XYZ file of C-alpha atoms in Angstrom:
782
model
C 120.963 57.961 114.969
C 117.666 59.234 116.378
C 117.792 62.153 113.972
C 118.306 59.756 111.048
C 115.276 57.727 112.147
C 113.160 60.864 112.430
C 114.295 61.855 108.959
C 113.364 58.455 107.551
C 109.995 58.633 109.269
C 109.192 61.986 107.738
C 110.703 61.080 104.394
C 108.298 58.178 104.220
C 105.303 59.847 105.832
C 103.799 60.207 102.380
C 104.583 56.664 101.271
C 101.646 55.079 99.493
C 100.000 58.463 99.093
C 99.256 59.866 95.640
C 98.684 63.553 95.137
C 97.900 65.629 92.082
C 98.356 69.328 91.374
C 96.451 71.450 88.865
C 96.234 75.148 87.963
C 92.851 76.530 87.064
C 91.142 79.782 86.068
C 93.148 82.810 84.943
C 96.917 82.321 85.030
C 99.108 84.231 87.475
C 102.876 84.668 87.719
C 104.269 82.394 90.421
C 102.012 79.433 89.633
C 105.026 77.549 88.269
C 106.983 78.122 91.475
C 104.010 76.678 93.396
C 103.743 73.631 91.083
C 107.485 73.095 91.539
C 107.299 73.281 95.342
C 104.259 70.979 95.611
C 105.884 68.442 93.277
C 109.248 68.422 95.020
C 107.884 68.436 98.542
C 105.522 65.597 97.573
C 108.360 63.500 96.163
C 110.469 64.423 99.189
C 107.996 62.868 101.630
C 107.732 59.708 99.538
C 104.427 60.376 97.779
C 103.632 59.822 94.108
C 102.974 63.164 92.468
C 100.875 63.706 89.338
C 100.617 66.837 87.226
C 97.200 67.482 85.701
C 97.421 69.451 82.468
C 94.838 72.058 81.336
C 93.145 72.468 84.719
C 89.777 70.848 85.366
C 89.400 70.138 81.657
C 92.387 67.768 81.883
C 90.900 66.243 85.011
C 87.632 65.493 83.181
C 89.291 64.255 79.973
C 91.983 62.191 81.730
C 94.340 60.148 79.539
C 97.499 61.991 78.584
C 96.450 64.969 80.726
C 97.398 63.181 83.954
C 101.107 62.389 84.155
C 103.318 61.270 86.999
C 106.073 63.785 87.747
C 109.653 63.295 88.829
C 112.127 65.745 90.366
C 113.310 67.027 86.991
C 109.781 67.525 85.585
C 109.715 70.879 87.345
C 113.298 72.059 87.021
C 114.060 75.417 85.432
C 110.452 76.648 85.619
C 110.600 78.921 88.689
C 111.424 81.971 86.561
C 108.683 81.411 83.968
C 105.439 83.390 83.997
C 102.053 81.729 83.442
C 101.709 78.016 84.180
C 103.560 75.234 82.322
C 100.805 72.716 83.037
C 98.208 74.917 81.397
C 94.945 76.300 82.670
C 91.473 76.440 81.163
C 87.972 77.515 82.087
C 86.011 74.274 82.134
C 82.288 74.005 81.476
C 82.115 70.204 81.901
C 83.370 70.280 85.513
C 80.440 72.502 86.520
C 78.087 69.583 85.689
C 77.813 66.418 87.762
C 78.562 64.201 84.714
C 81.876 66.007 84.290
C 82.772 65.528 87.953
C 81.885 61.843 87.646
C 84.437 61.446 84.836
C 86.996 63.391 86.902
C 86.469 61.119 89.930
C 86.914 58.034 87.740
C 90.190 59.424 86.327
C 91.585 60.146 89.795
C 90.619 56.743 91.218
C 92.306 54.985 88.279
C 95.582 56.609 89.349
C 94.873 56.059 93.053
C 94.873 59.823 93.659
C 92.952 61.004 96.731
C 94.831 64.239 97.442
C 94.329 67.260 95.264
C 96.141 70.590 95.351
C 94.294 73.251 93.371
C 95.996 76.525 92.445
C 93.467 79.065 91.203
C 90.947 81.780 92.058
C 87.798 81.593 94.176
C 85.756 79.921 91.399
C 88.297 77.122 91.001
C 88.528 76.554 94.752
C 84.749 76.535 95.243
C 84.540 73.925 92.450
C 87.119 71.806 94.265
C 85.076 71.927 97.444
C 81.871 70.806 95.660
C 83.877 67.929 94.156
C 85.070 66.933 97.626
C 81.617 66.957 99.225
C 80.176 64.863 96.368
C 83.100 62.420 96.292
C 81.387 59.562 98.204
C 78.265 59.805 96.024
C 80.320 59.890 92.819
C 82.176 56.691 93.801
C 78.872 54.952 94.624
C 77.615 55.852 91.181
C 80.822 54.516 89.573
C 80.334 51.213 91.442
C 76.695 51.070 90.308
C 77.753 51.661 86.682
C 80.324 48.868 86.992
C 83.214 51.274 86.349
C 84.998 50.439 89.628
C 84.684 47.695 92.240
C 83.372 48.124 95.781
C 86.879 47.418 97.129
C 88.323 50.283 95.068
C 85.551 52.596 96.248
C 86.286 51.640 99.853
C 90.046 52.089 99.431
C 89.718 55.588 97.976
C 86.637 56.640 99.918
C 87.885 60.064 100.910
C 89.245 63.033 98.922
C 91.495 65.636 100.584
C 91.707 69.081 99.084
C 94.021 72.007 99.709
C 93.887 75.269 97.791
C 96.480 77.895 96.905
C 95.038 81.179 95.729
C 96.535 82.153 92.378
C 95.017 85.411 91.194
C 96.561 88.747 90.244
C 93.460 90.532 91.594
C 94.183 89.796 95.282
C 90.420 89.521 95.736
C 90.286 86.453 97.992
C 89.349 87.353 101.565
C 91.496 86.093 104.410
C 94.779 86.060 102.463
C 97.215 88.994 102.670
C 98.593 88.384 99.209
C 97.571 85.983 96.468
C 100.041 84.418 94.034
C 100.668 86.805 91.141
C 99.551 90.060 92.776
C 103.046 91.375 93.469
C 104.226 90.538 89.922
C 101.185 92.288 88.421
C 102.080 95.381 90.468
C 105.636 95.177 89.071
C 104.241 95.298 85.505
C 101.928 98.210 86.344
C 104.720 100.225 87.982
C 107.062 99.604 85.033
C 104.402 101.104 82.757
C 103.708 104.043 85.080
C 107.437 104.821 85.388
C 107.761 104.744 81.596
C 104.666 106.902 81.096
C 105.826 109.433 83.686
C 108.860 110.369 81.593
C 106.919 110.858 78.358
C 104.077 112.714 80.096
C 106.487 115.154 81.694
C 108.058 115.930 78.336
C 104.672 116.961 76.929
C 102.614 118.139 79.924
C 100.115 115.336 79.532
C 97.362 113.717 81.548
C 97.260 109.931 81.523
C 94.257 107.796 82.349
C 95.467 104.296 83.208
C 93.076 101.385 83.398
C 94.251 98.381 85.431
C 92.779 94.897 85.892
C 91.176 93.374 88.980
C 87.567 92.604 88.017
C 85.439 93.794 90.961
C 88.413 94.326 93.249
C 90.295 97.620 93.436
C 93.459 96.269 95.069
C 95.807 96.646 92.072
C 94.494 100.122 91.301
C 94.744 101.199 94.934
C 98.296 100.013 95.541
C 99.569 101.330 92.205
C 97.986 104.727 92.991
C 99.724 104.697 96.387
C 103.021 103.664 94.826
C 102.908 106.260 92.041
C 101.296 109.167 93.869
C 98.434 109.291 91.346
C 96.265 112.443 91.345
C 92.927 110.646 91.272
C 91.771 107.074 91.763
C 88.595 105.131 90.944
C 87.977 101.794 92.708
C 84.744 99.766 92.815
C 84.735 99.548 96.632
C 84.603 103.341 97.060
C 82.636 105.027 94.284
C 83.168 108.814 94.113
C 80.588 111.223 95.556
C 77.980 112.630 93.180
C 79.374 115.622 91.316
C 82.875 114.071 91.327
C 83.460 115.386 87.806
C 83.716 118.962 89.136
C 85.993 118.004 92.045
C 88.331 115.993 89.856
C 88.741 118.686 87.208
C 89.273 121.311 89.887
C 92.004 119.203 91.541
C 93.773 118.511 88.216
C 93.645 122.206 87.278
C 95.101 123.122 90.661
C 98.097 120.759 90.412
C 98.830 122.077 86.892
C 98.750 125.677 88.032
C 101.366 124.795 90.690
C 103.725 123.779 87.920
C 103.168 120.009 87.823
C 103.678 118.801 84.242
C 101.882 115.538 84.668
C 98.607 114.148 85.941
C 97.978 110.460 86.490
C 94.463 109.104 86.950
C 94.195 105.403 87.801
C 90.962 103.556 87.193
C 90.119 99.961 88.118
C 88.331 98.040 85.358
C 85.322 97.507 87.651
C 84.981 101.199 88.660
C 81.400 102.387 89.221
C 79.618 105.500 90.455
C 77.285 105.716 93.498
C 74.388 104.358 91.419
C 76.331 101.313 90.235
C 76.842 102.729 86.728
C 80.278 101.861 85.235
C 82.833 104.673 84.909
C 84.891 104.108 81.764
C 88.389 105.360 81.045
C 87.179 107.017 77.835
C 84.502 108.946 79.770
C 87.160 110.269 82.172
C 89.425 111.221 79.285
C 86.688 113.104 77.391
C 85.796 114.926 80.593
C 89.350 116.208 81.109
C 89.670 117.234 77.462
C 86.314 119.070 77.360
C 86.557 120.828 80.721
C 90.282 121.569 80.963
C 91.574 121.243 77.416
C 94.521 119.109 78.659
C 96.293 116.799 76.229
C 94.989 113.461 77.582
C 95.765 109.857 76.697
C 94.223 106.551 77.792
C 96.327 103.441 78.417
C 94.529 100.168 79.089
C 97.096 97.799 80.573
C 95.219 94.564 79.880
C 97.042 91.245 79.864
C 100.485 92.795 80.239
C 99.707 92.591 83.956
C 99.467 88.802 83.817
C 102.670 88.419 81.840
C 106.393 88.430 82.405
C 108.577 86.739 84.959
C 107.316 86.443 88.557
C 108.781 88.813 91.142
C 110.955 87.494 93.975
C 108.087 87.950 96.432
C 105.799 85.751 94.325
C 108.444 83.051 93.878
C 109.175 82.837 97.599
C 105.484 83.073 98.520
C 104.551 80.289 96.093
C 107.408 78.042 97.238
C 106.419 78.541 100.875
C 102.737 77.898 100.154
C 103.508 74.850 97.990
C 105.491 73.168 100.776
C 102.807 74.011 103.331
C 100.099 72.583 101.018
C 101.810 69.187 100.974
C 102.134 69.262 104.782
C 98.421 70.109 105.037
C 97.529 67.126 102.811
C 99.783 64.827 104.881
C 98.050 65.915 108.069
C 94.490 65.957 106.665
C 91.860 63.586 108.072
C 88.297 62.959 106.843
C 87.179 65.449 109.522
C 89.402 68.410 108.648
C 87.703 70.969 106.392
C 89.150 71.728 102.945
C 91.694 74.463 103.561
C 93.462 77.266 101.772
C 97.122 77.903 102.503
C 97.682 81.597 102.949
C 100.182 84.196 104.033
C 99.735 86.259 107.155
C 102.593 88.698 107.728
C 105.507 86.388 106.842
C 103.918 83.251 108.336
C 102.055 80.474 106.496
C 98.583 79.769 107.869
C 95.731 77.444 106.900
C 92.235 78.827 106.535
C 88.976 76.898 106.056
C 88.226 77.259 102.343
C 84.509 77.870 102.637
C 84.897 80.558 105.315
C 87.119 82.528 102.923
C 84.721 81.992 100.014
C 81.808 83.162 102.166
C 83.464 86.453 103.144
C 84.579 86.982 99.528
C 80.914 86.667 98.500
C 79.869 89.034 101.317
C 82.064 91.763 99.798
C 80.283 91.497 96.455
C 76.903 91.492 98.194
C 77.796 94.614 100.193
C 78.832 96.372 96.957
C 75.657 95.295 95.143
C 73.615 96.685 98.021
C 75.640 99.938 98.037
C 77.089 99.328 101.538
C 80.469 100.619 100.392
C 82.021 101.390 103.806
C 81.354 97.790 104.791
C 82.784 96.422 101.529
C 86.097 98.155 102.279
C 86.160 96.697 105.811
C 85.416 93.195 104.506
C 88.367 93.426 102.130
C 90.486 93.357 105.268
C 92.437 95.816 107.356
C 95.379 96.257 104.995
C 93.057 97.285 102.131
C 91.382 99.794 104.430
C 94.787 101.133 105.565
C 95.921 101.587 101.974
C 92.758 103.488 101.135
C 93.027 105.822 104.140
C 96.723 106.519 103.495
C 96.089 107.236 99.812
C 93.456 109.828 100.768
C 95.828 111.434 103.293
C 98.738 111.815 100.869
C 97.133 112.490 97.492
C 96.093 116.055 98.131
C 97.097 118.812 100.520
C 94.141 119.817 102.657
C 93.901 123.441 103.709
C 95.179 123.574 107.285
C 92.255 124.765 109.399
C 93.991 124.386 112.730
C 96.930 126.615 113.594
C 100.532 125.470 113.378
C 101.974 123.401 116.249
C 105.123 124.576 118.024
C 107.008 121.514 116.831
C 109.886 121.354 114.358
C 111.071 117.974 113.107
C 114.058 116.987 110.998
C 114.310 114.027 108.589
C 117.611 112.534 107.462
C 119.003 109.484 105.627
C 121.931 107.555 107.101
C 124.101 104.697 105.805
C 124.167 103.262 102.304
C 121.368 104.220 99.912
C 118.387 101.827 99.772
C 115.389 101.852 97.452
C 112.263 103.155 99.169
C 114.049 105.780 101.284
C 112.532 108.569 99.180
C 109.028 107.111 99.512
C 109.394 107.147 103.309
C 110.725 110.714 103.356
C 107.926 111.915 101.054
C 105.100 110.489 103.134
C 106.691 111.592 106.432
C 107.122 115.175 105.127
C 103.497 115.334 103.969
C 102.017 113.859 107.148
C 104.231 116.170 109.246
C 102.944 119.198 107.327
C 99.324 118.047 107.531
C 99.788 117.702 111.319
C 100.857 121.341 111.382
C 104.558 120.797 112.178
C 107.519 122.613 110.674
C 109.440 119.979 108.717
C 113.151 120.215 107.904
C 115.182 117.847 105.759
C 118.888 117.275 106.306
C 121.382 116.464 103.556
C 124.167 113.907 104.107
C 122.992 112.250 107.302
C 124.447 113.022 110.750
C 127.397 114.774 109.107
C 124.975 117.177 107.383
C 123.171 117.708 110.695
C 126.468 118.718 112.304
C 127.320 121.078 109.413
C 123.896 122.707 109.392
C 122.843 121.394 105.946
C 119.230 121.787 107.007
C 116.325 123.279 105.031
C 112.614 123.663 105.534
C 110.391 121.805 103.039
C 106.828 122.170 101.792
C 104.222 119.682 100.504
C 105.195 120.042 96.843
C 108.970 119.844 97.404
C 108.666 116.046 97.637
C 106.373 115.535 94.617
C 107.681 112.876 92.226
C 109.973 111.266 94.830
C 108.132 107.950 95.096
C 109.641 106.132 92.162
C 113.176 107.466 92.544
C 115.898 105.030 93.614
C 118.733 105.855 96.012
C 118.450 108.790 98.396
C 117.351 112.252 97.226
C 118.670 113.783 100.474
C 122.077 112.223 100.129
C 123.392 109.874 102.781
C 126.612 109.279 104.738
C 127.792 106.612 107.131
C 129.169 109.089 109.712
C 128.095 108.312 113.293
C 127.114 111.095 115.736
C 129.868 110.445 118.291
C 132.419 111.954 115.876
C 130.559 115.292 115.788
C 128.228 115.270 118.823
C 128.843 118.899 119.942
C 127.963 120.320 116.528
C 124.854 118.122 116.184
C 123.619 119.358 119.583
C 124.334 122.953 118.554
C 122.163 122.644 115.410
C 119.381 120.801 117.239
C 119.291 123.811 119.584
C 119.645 126.407 116.831
C 116.796 125.021 114.687
C 114.740 124.172 117.785
C 114.337 120.559 116.625
C 112.014 118.461 118.802
C 111.888 115.316 116.700
C 114.373 113.368 114.561
C 113.236 110.850 111.956
C 116.210 108.818 110.733
C 115.761 106.642 107.643
C 118.639 104.220 107.156
C 120.421 100.983 107.948
C 122.423 99.720 110.899
C 124.245 103.083 111.229
C 120.888 104.845 111.629
C 119.987 102.554 114.541
C 123.472 102.793 116.060
C 123.488 106.574 115.598
C 120.180 107.081 117.381
C 121.414 104.802 120.180
C 124.479 107.070 120.573
C 122.258 110.171 120.727
C 120.062 108.535 123.383
C 123.092 107.535 125.431
C 124.333 111.142 125.288
C 121.064 112.497 126.753
C 122.579 112.656 130.243
C 125.203 115.057 128.923
C 123.059 117.142 126.548
C 119.530 118.077 127.486
C 118.916 119.076 123.828
C 118.851 115.381 122.914
C 115.828 114.714 125.150
C 113.629 114.768 122.047
C 111.515 112.230 120.140
C 113.513 109.994 117.798
C 112.435 107.299 115.368
C 114.380 105.021 113.026
C 112.845 103.678 109.798
C 115.047 100.676 108.891
C 116.215 101.029 105.285
C 119.015 98.767 104.091
C 119.410 96.069 101.477
C 121.121 93.876 104.094
C 117.955 93.583 106.240
C 120.134 93.556 109.372
C 118.434 96.129 111.618
C 117.016 94.695 114.864
C 113.348 95.327 115.612
C 111.957 94.497 112.183
C 111.489 91.474 109.918
C 111.889 93.551 106.760
C 113.991 96.631 106.091
C 113.097 99.055 103.381
C 115.055 98.312 100.188
C 115.667 94.591 100.726
C 112.789 93.625 98.398
C 114.275 95.752 95.593
C 117.736 94.285 96.247
C 116.480 90.687 96.162
C 114.711 91.396 92.856
C 117.860 92.952 91.378
C 120.008 89.992 92.470
C 117.366 87.550 91.230
C 117.174 89.154 87.772
C 120.967 88.923 87.466
C 120.935 85.257 88.503
C 118.119 84.509 86.033
C 120.318 85.897 83.257
C 123.347 84.004 84.499
C 121.327 80.757 84.515
C 120.057 81.505 81.031
C 123.571 82.119 79.717
C 124.422 78.574 80.818
C 121.592 76.913 78.948
C 123.739 76.815 75.815
C 126.885 75.684 77.601
C 127.112 72.207 78.947
C 127.985 71.559 82.562
C 128.754 74.833 84.213
C 128.581 75.958 87.835
C 128.241 79.647 88.673
C 129.435 81.066 91.974
C 127.649 84.326 92.639
C 128.614 86.692 95.443
C 125.911 88.874 96.998
C 126.150 91.868 99.346
C 124.669 92.027 102.845
C 127.661 92.297 105.195
C 127.384 89.448 107.699
C 123.642 89.116 107.143
C 122.649 86.230 104.863
C 119.103 87.393 104.140
C 119.836 88.603 100.608
C 121.589 85.438 99.458
C 119.078 83.103 101.155
C 115.963 84.721 99.690
C 117.584 85.217 96.287
C 118.622 81.551 96.449
C 115.008 80.450 96.942
C 113.801 82.796 94.191
C 116.228 81.453 91.585
C 116.308 77.821 92.687
C 119.979 77.908 93.701
C 121.842 74.734 94.668
C 123.301 76.297 97.796
C 123.600 79.650 99.556
C 126.468 80.113 102.005
C 125.770 82.501 104.876
C 127.512 83.466 108.104
C 124.506 82.594 110.327
C 124.361 78.978 109.184
C 127.946 77.840 109.820
C 129.440 75.456 107.260
C 132.587 73.350 107.225
C 134.769 71.708 104.605
C 132.494 68.643 104.927
C 129.524 70.721 103.788
C 131.500 72.073 100.854
C 132.499 68.543 99.904
C 128.853 67.435 100.071
C 127.849 70.358 97.843
C 130.472 69.508 95.236
C 129.371 65.855 95.217
C 125.762 66.969 94.939
C 126.574 69.079 91.862
C 128.637 66.283 90.333
C 125.595 64.004 90.618
C 123.360 66.707 89.194
C 125.567 67.017 86.091
C 124.687 63.407 85.219
C 121.027 64.453 84.772
C 119.474 66.614 82.079
C 120.132 69.799 84.054
C 123.747 70.418 83.464
C 124.314 73.574 85.392
C 124.536 74.743 88.955
C 124.215 78.032 90.804
C 125.797 78.640 94.194
C 125.314 81.884 96.110
C 127.797 83.196 98.632
C 127.122 86.043 101.012
C 130.130 88.401 101.031
C 131.121 87.851 104.676
C 129.867 84.304 105.202
C 133.325 82.960 106.065
C 136.678 84.521 106.765
C 138.678 81.893 104.867
C 136.231 80.314 102.435
C 136.222 83.300 100.127
C 134.558 83.472 96.724
C 137.944 82.796 95.154
C 138.522 79.815 97.451
C 135.153 78.338 96.493
C 135.926 78.892 92.825
C 139.259 77.077 93.144
C 137.731 74.253 95.183
C 134.806 73.695 92.810
C 137.071 74.018 89.750
C 139.570 71.417 90.877
C 136.978 69.005 92.288
C 134.759 69.371 89.233
C 137.559 69.032 86.712
C 136.393 67.020 83.739
C 132.797 67.132 85.003
C 131.936 70.841 85.029
C 133.684 74.171 84.802
C 133.189 77.237 86.987
C 132.560 80.952 86.627
C 132.461 83.740 89.237
C 130.022 86.655 89.292
C 130.184 89.389 91.921
C 126.885 91.263 91.818
C 128.222 94.278 93.720
C 126.424 97.594 93.817
C 123.807 96.764 91.225
C 121.897 95.317 94.195
C 121.541 98.827 95.655
C 120.430 100.526 92.495
C 117.347 100.786 90.355
C 113.827 102.021 90.898
C 112.161 100.726 94.071
C 109.769 97.784 93.717
C 106.034 98.333 94.384
C 106.522 96.558 97.733
C 109.236 98.999 98.842
C 107.320 102.064 97.612
C 104.226 100.940 99.458
C 106.102 99.815 102.583
C 108.166 103.029 102.674
C 105.015 105.127 102.312
C 103.305 103.291 105.170
C 106.311 103.402 107.499
C 106.718 107.145 106.837
C 103.058 107.758 107.718
C 103.033 105.552 110.829
C 106.352 106.901 112.118
C 105.236 110.521 111.736
C 101.859 109.917 113.425
C 103.654 108.149 116.298
C 106.120 111.039 116.667
C 103.272 113.590 116.722
C 101.578 111.670 119.497
C 104.814 111.388 121.506
C 105.529 115.127 121.043
C 102.119 115.984 122.513
C 102.793 113.694 125.491
C 106.262 115.147 126.158
C 105.265 118.813 125.794
C 105.414 120.593 129.161
C 105.616 124.304 129.994
C 106.341 125.412 126.442
C 108.987 122.798 125.626
C 109.538 119.134 124.845
C 111.392 116.964 127.316
C 111.602 113.249 126.550
C 114.070 110.874 128.134
C 112.065 107.681 128.641
C 113.141 104.564 126.744
C 110.027 104.619 124.543
C 110.786 108.100 123.190
C 113.446 106.714 120.814
C 112.294 103.703 118.800
C 112.799 101.619 115.687
C 109.575 101.147 113.712
C 109.289 97.781 112.006
C 107.117 94.950 110.845
C 107.148 92.062 113.319
C 105.289 88.949 112.168
C 102.004 90.661 111.299
C 102.024 94.008 113.012
C 103.870 97.292 112.906
C 105.671 97.717 116.207
C 107.803 100.417 117.852
C 110.794 99.008 119.765
C 112.956 101.245 122.021
C 116.563 101.344 120.781
C 117.819 100.782 124.330
C 115.807 97.524 124.503
C 117.084 96.403 121.086
C 120.667 96.971 122.214
C 120.353 93.830 124.384
C 119.541 91.644 121.368
C 122.120 93.042 118.957
C 125.460 91.582 117.914
C 127.342 94.857 117.307
C 130.533 93.193 116.104
C 128.750 91.595 113.143
C 126.019 94.264 112.947
C 123.168 91.750 113.258
C 120.124 91.035 115.392
C 120.875 87.968 117.541
C 117.770 86.182 116.290
C 116.553 86.260 112.700
C 113.219 84.871 111.538
C 114.295 84.103 107.958
C 116.735 81.378 109.020
C 113.819 78.921 108.912
C 113.571 79.624 105.166
C 116.912 77.869 104.706
C 115.201 74.540 105.242
C 113.054 75.233 102.190
C 116.068 76.297 100.123
C 117.864 73.016 100.863
C 114.813 70.799 100.440
C 113.914 72.314 97.050
C 117.523 71.863 95.912
C 117.271 68.125 96.713
C 119.498 67.884 99.795
C 118.830 64.995 102.154
C 117.926 67.022 105.203
C 115.603 66.462 108.111
C 112.369 68.382 108.052
C 111.777 67.798 111.746
C 112.377 71.518 112.303
C 109.646 72.399 109.805
C 106.922 74.430 111.527
C 103.498 73.685 110.092
C 101.012 76.489 109.630
C 98.176 76.672 112.151
C 94.512 76.473 111.199
C 92.935 79.895 111.730
C 89.416 81.138 111.160
C 88.181 83.922 108.929
C 85.393 86.042 110.348
C 84.468 89.692 110.135
C 86.312 90.199 113.404
C 89.587 88.655 112.260
C 89.471 90.773 109.105
C 89.405 93.944 111.173
C 92.635 93.167 113.057
C 95.393 95.567 112.039
C 97.978 93.546 110.114
C 99.931 96.752 109.589
C 100.563 95.799 106.011
């Protein structure tokens, strides 16, 4: 009963409140998902929600541009690019007269809460509007447009911003809405260009968007292994023309058939003079005589369907924005809802705007080092890693005495090759001898081990699956032979890239240390599995690619139903016992339900779901989508659900089954997985080098402390190394799962957005944090 009261309380916490949402400035993929989440969450808490069409222009013009929304106003839009409510650059809103008209239009609808989705210009405009609000109402009273009572009733305007911009140029936020999708478009083009360039031995100069921010160029260069990169924050040294041509000539002479040069549209030289893509092309043609082509990506980067990351990010931010408006008081500053690691946070709008302006100022005044630092730690990390991996430096220092081996274990996952590539290159640049092992632990026992050089891993970044080959064999079946080869090849470090078997395998090796001194070496696991079930990390390598693959399939399935009336699809996803894949895919496609093992369900829940879908079929949306994780229930199988839904829905809807199967493992890795894999490979190898130095005594390595065998992973905001022996205590080995999983709190969002009557009392609101130069320098690890 108490729970029901709590639910009622929260459900009505927005009663009497009116809020409006608008999208402004350049469009970005994911804006629709944000509009959908704000609308639904607003309705959910009992508020009236209005959609404002055509951005600030619609706000100034009023009339038909301001419409009240209902639940169905925003259905079936999550997969659409752009923004369905339109966006426009608005001159009138920059003048006080325009803002006066806008204030009048809002007051007429009783709206005093505004959610603005746009770039820094749009959000700054919103803040000016908020500070002037009292004065604008006074003027409206004076002009006889509204009464004093009305002015008193609506005396305060609350504002919350969501940053929608493909440029990712807003300081304080890890990722802005649309950035990840823009990277998807860029990588699709680069992958396509790579094949044609290799056929002809060509050089490609690619120009990407981003105004004065080099983020898109930087991450796409990291994710494609580009030969040369121009970004506005780090102009090249004087005389760069000679260096660049020399580098390109060198890679050609080593047999590379392709050069990629990536240039941000705002690229400049040390004197602030723009560097154009045509200038770079002419340079390569004149100096080297290479067949060179320019591709300017332009608005392709804004187009297409949003990626899974952007859909989930926007949904999360949209819900948080409504909570921020509910909790706002006249004293709280206008805030921006942002992502930090995988947590929502609130940041004071004007603090973010200030630092964003500081970056531009630093660039104008040629303080480039500082500009990079102000962009935040993850930008700086990306830049340093790109410089480390792009080009082999001549090794000045002598070789170390250390040999390391890298292997892949378990099922293939996208991003494995990116991790192996960066680990091999960092290992070589540290002076180690680096071996790669084919076919996992089995290959290690059979001696399928070979030494690799810097160029042996060229071109691996964009390849799906595992170039080394992978097996599920665990070490305990062939321990003696593994030990023999570790001794024979004098291996002092093992880097294992893989899923639960990789973690379990390293644990077995550690537990066998007492028996075999040869196993007292440094070991590290990079979690790579589409199931995302390795303890010690929030995200495994490959799960982003898998979610996108499952999402694209579900989008098509939903589309196939738009012609058919009243159909429910039951889609089975992979993931073993771990429900991450079906939960996140469910949010990304707007599923009606996602059944997972971790969130136990009974026949009562199934009955409620069927009734829910029956009700839904009476509306304009006559189709449903239900996801089921493969091992979510021993008895409620996919077939059982199909039979249940079919017989209960007879005469109301019919059912179809889709088992997504191995398509979730395949395909080229997403930009996220390429980037993440690259970073984990670098960090893991640097950590291993450090540990090898520490454990080196009297001409040999001896390591048997707990912290000499770890899983590297992203935890909340930081990259952490967790000893496998520690993780053993928090692992459910029977179901191959960590005992606690952070993503379970996303299930609340899935249910709320699908219109289930659930209590949001468990909802954790984002905290207000501050943005200063100091906070920007904290290592987010991402």
